[in-house]
Coordinates of C-alpha atoms in Angstrom, one line a residue:
M72 CA 82.4 15.7 -48.9
G73 CA 84.4 16.3 -45.8
S74 CA 82.7 16.4 -42.4
N75 CA 79.8 18.6 -43.4
P76 CA 77.4 17.1 -46.0
N77 CA 75.3 20.3 -46.0
V78 CA 78.2 22.4 -47.3
A79 CA 78.9 19.7 -49.9
R80 CA 75.2 19.8 -51.1
Y81 CA 75.4 23.6 -51.3
A82 CA 78.6 23.2 -53.5
G83 CA 76.6 21.0 -55.8
I84 CA 78.0 17.6 -54.8
K85 CA 75.5 14.8 -54.7
V86 CA 76.1 13.5 -51.2
N87 CA 74.1 10.2 -51.4
R88 CA 75.8 9.3 -54.7
Q89 CA 79.3 9.9 -53.2
I90 CA 78.5 7.8 -50.2
I91 CA 77.4 4.9 -52.3
T92 CA 80.4 5.3 -54.6
A93 CA 82.8 5.2 -51.5
M94 CA 81.0 2.1 -50.2
L95 CA 81.4 0.3 -53.5
F96 CA 85.1 1.2 -53.8
S97 CA 85.8 0.2 -50.2
G98 CA 83.9 -3.1 -50.7
A99 CA 85.9 -3.8 -53.9
L100 CA 89.2 -3.1 -52.2
A101 CA 88.2 -5.4 -49.3
G102 CA 87.3 -8.1 -51.7
L103 CA 90.5 -7.7 -53.6
A104 CA 92.4 -8.0 -50.3
G105 CA 90.5 -11.1 -49.5
I106 CA 91.3 -12.7 -52.8
I107 CA 95.0 -11.9 -52.4
Q108 CA 94.9 -13.4 -48.9
A109 CA 93.1 -16.6 -50.0
S110 CA 95.1 -17.1 -53.2
S111 CA 98.6 -16.3 -52.1
L112 CA 98.9 -17.4 -48.5
T113 CA 96.7 -20.5 -48.4
G114 CA 96.3 -21.3 -52.0
R115 CA 92.6 -22.0 -51.6
L116 CA 89.5 -20.6 -49.9
K117 CA 89.0 -22.2 -46.5
D118 CA 86.5 -21.6 -43.7
G119 CA 87.5 -19.0 -41.1
V120 CA 90.4 -17.3 -43.0
N121 CA 91.2 -14.5 -40.6
A122 CA 87.7 -13.5 -39.7
N123 CA 88.9 -10.6 -37.5
F124 CA 90.2 -8.4 -40.3
G125 CA 87.0 -6.2 -40.3
F126 CA 87.0 -5.7 -36.6
T127 CA 90.7 -4.9 -36.5
A128 CA 90.4 -2.4 -39.3
I129 CA 87.5 -0.6 -37.6
L130 CA 89.6 -0.5 -34.4
V131 CA 92.7 0.9 -36.2
A132 CA 90.6 3.5 -37.9
L133 CA 89.1 4.6 -34.6
L134 CA 92.5 4.7 -33.0
G135 CA 93.9 6.7 -35.9
R136 CA 91.0 9.1 -35.8
M137 CA 90.2 8.5 -39.5
H138 CA 93.4 10.2 -40.6
P139 CA 95.9 8.4 -42.8
L140 CA 99.0 9.2 -40.6
G141 CA 96.9 8.4 -37.5
V142 CA 95.9 5.0 -39.0
L143 CA 99.6 4.2 -39.4
V144 CA 100.3 5.1 -35.8
G145 CA 97.2 3.3 -34.6
S146 CA 98.0 0.1 -36.5
G147 CA 101.6 0.2 -35.1
L148 CA 100.1 0.6 -31.6
L149 CA 97.7 -2.2 -32.0
R150 CA 100.4 -4.5 -33.5
C151 CA 102.7 -3.8 -30.5
A152 CA 99.8 -4.5 -28.1
E153 CA 99.1 -7.7 -30.0
Q154 CA 102.7 -8.8 -29.7
R155 CA 102.8 -8.0 -26.0
C156 CA 99.5 -10.0 -25.7
R157 CA 101.1 -13.0 -27.2
A158 CA 104.1 -12.7 -25.0
K159 CA 101.8 -12.4 -21.9
R160 CA 99.9 -15.5 -23.1
L161 CA 103.2 -17.4 -23.1
W162 CA 104.0 -16.0 -19.7
S163 CA 100.6 -16.8 -18.4
V164 CA 100.9 -20.5 -19.3
T165 CA 104.1 -20.8 -17.3
A166 CA 102.9 -18.7 -14.3
N167 CA 99.4 -20.1 -14.0
V168 CA 97.7 -16.7 -14.8
P169 CA 94.5 -16.8 -16.9
V170 CA 95.1 -16.2 -20.6
A171 CA 92.1 -13.8 -20.7
I172 CA 94.0 -11.2 -18.5
A173 CA 96.3 -10.2 -21.4
T174 CA 93.3 -9.7 -23.7
V175 CA 91.5 -7.7 -21.0
I176 CA 94.5 -5.4 -20.6
Q177 CA 94.7 -4.9 -24.4
A178 CA 91.0 -4.0 -24.5
L179 CA 91.3 -1.6 -21.6
V180 CA 94.2 0.2 -23.3
V181 CA 92.1 0.7 -26.5
L182 CA 89.0 1.7 -24.4
F183 CA 91.0 4.4 -22.5
V184 CA 92.5 5.7 -25.7
L185 CA 89.1 6.0 -27.3
A186 CA 87.5 7.5 -24.2
G187 CA 90.3 10.1 -23.9
D188 CA 89.8 11.0 -27.5
A189 CA 86.0 11.4 -27.0
L190 CA 86.5 13.6 -23.9
A191 CA 89.0 15.8 -25.8
R192 CA 86.6 16.3 -28.6
R193 CA 83.7 17.1 -26.3
S194 CA 85.8 19.6 -24.3
R195 CA 86.7 21.5 -27.6
R196 CA 83.0 22.2 -28.3

């Protein structure tokens, strides 16, 4: 459908049907990923198995601006920030700095990247 559903309707594409189909396929893929996670890494289903996957996926998609190559770059950026966050947590334990500071810095980086993207899109209009 692209970014303009009106043009898709004019071209004869059933927009609502395509949206539902995309949701079904994405749900099926997410379920398949969950089954692989539960069966291969832990061997059984247990409570709280990586509950942050959905939030992280949305964040990566926003950082990548919904483009496949951008998602790769966004996931790499988020992974580097997460590794730095873990290192800062280790440092904060030894230096008596609150652990939440590392998380706040990571959140601010993501916020500024998304705000800059929103401002760039607004200025193009």
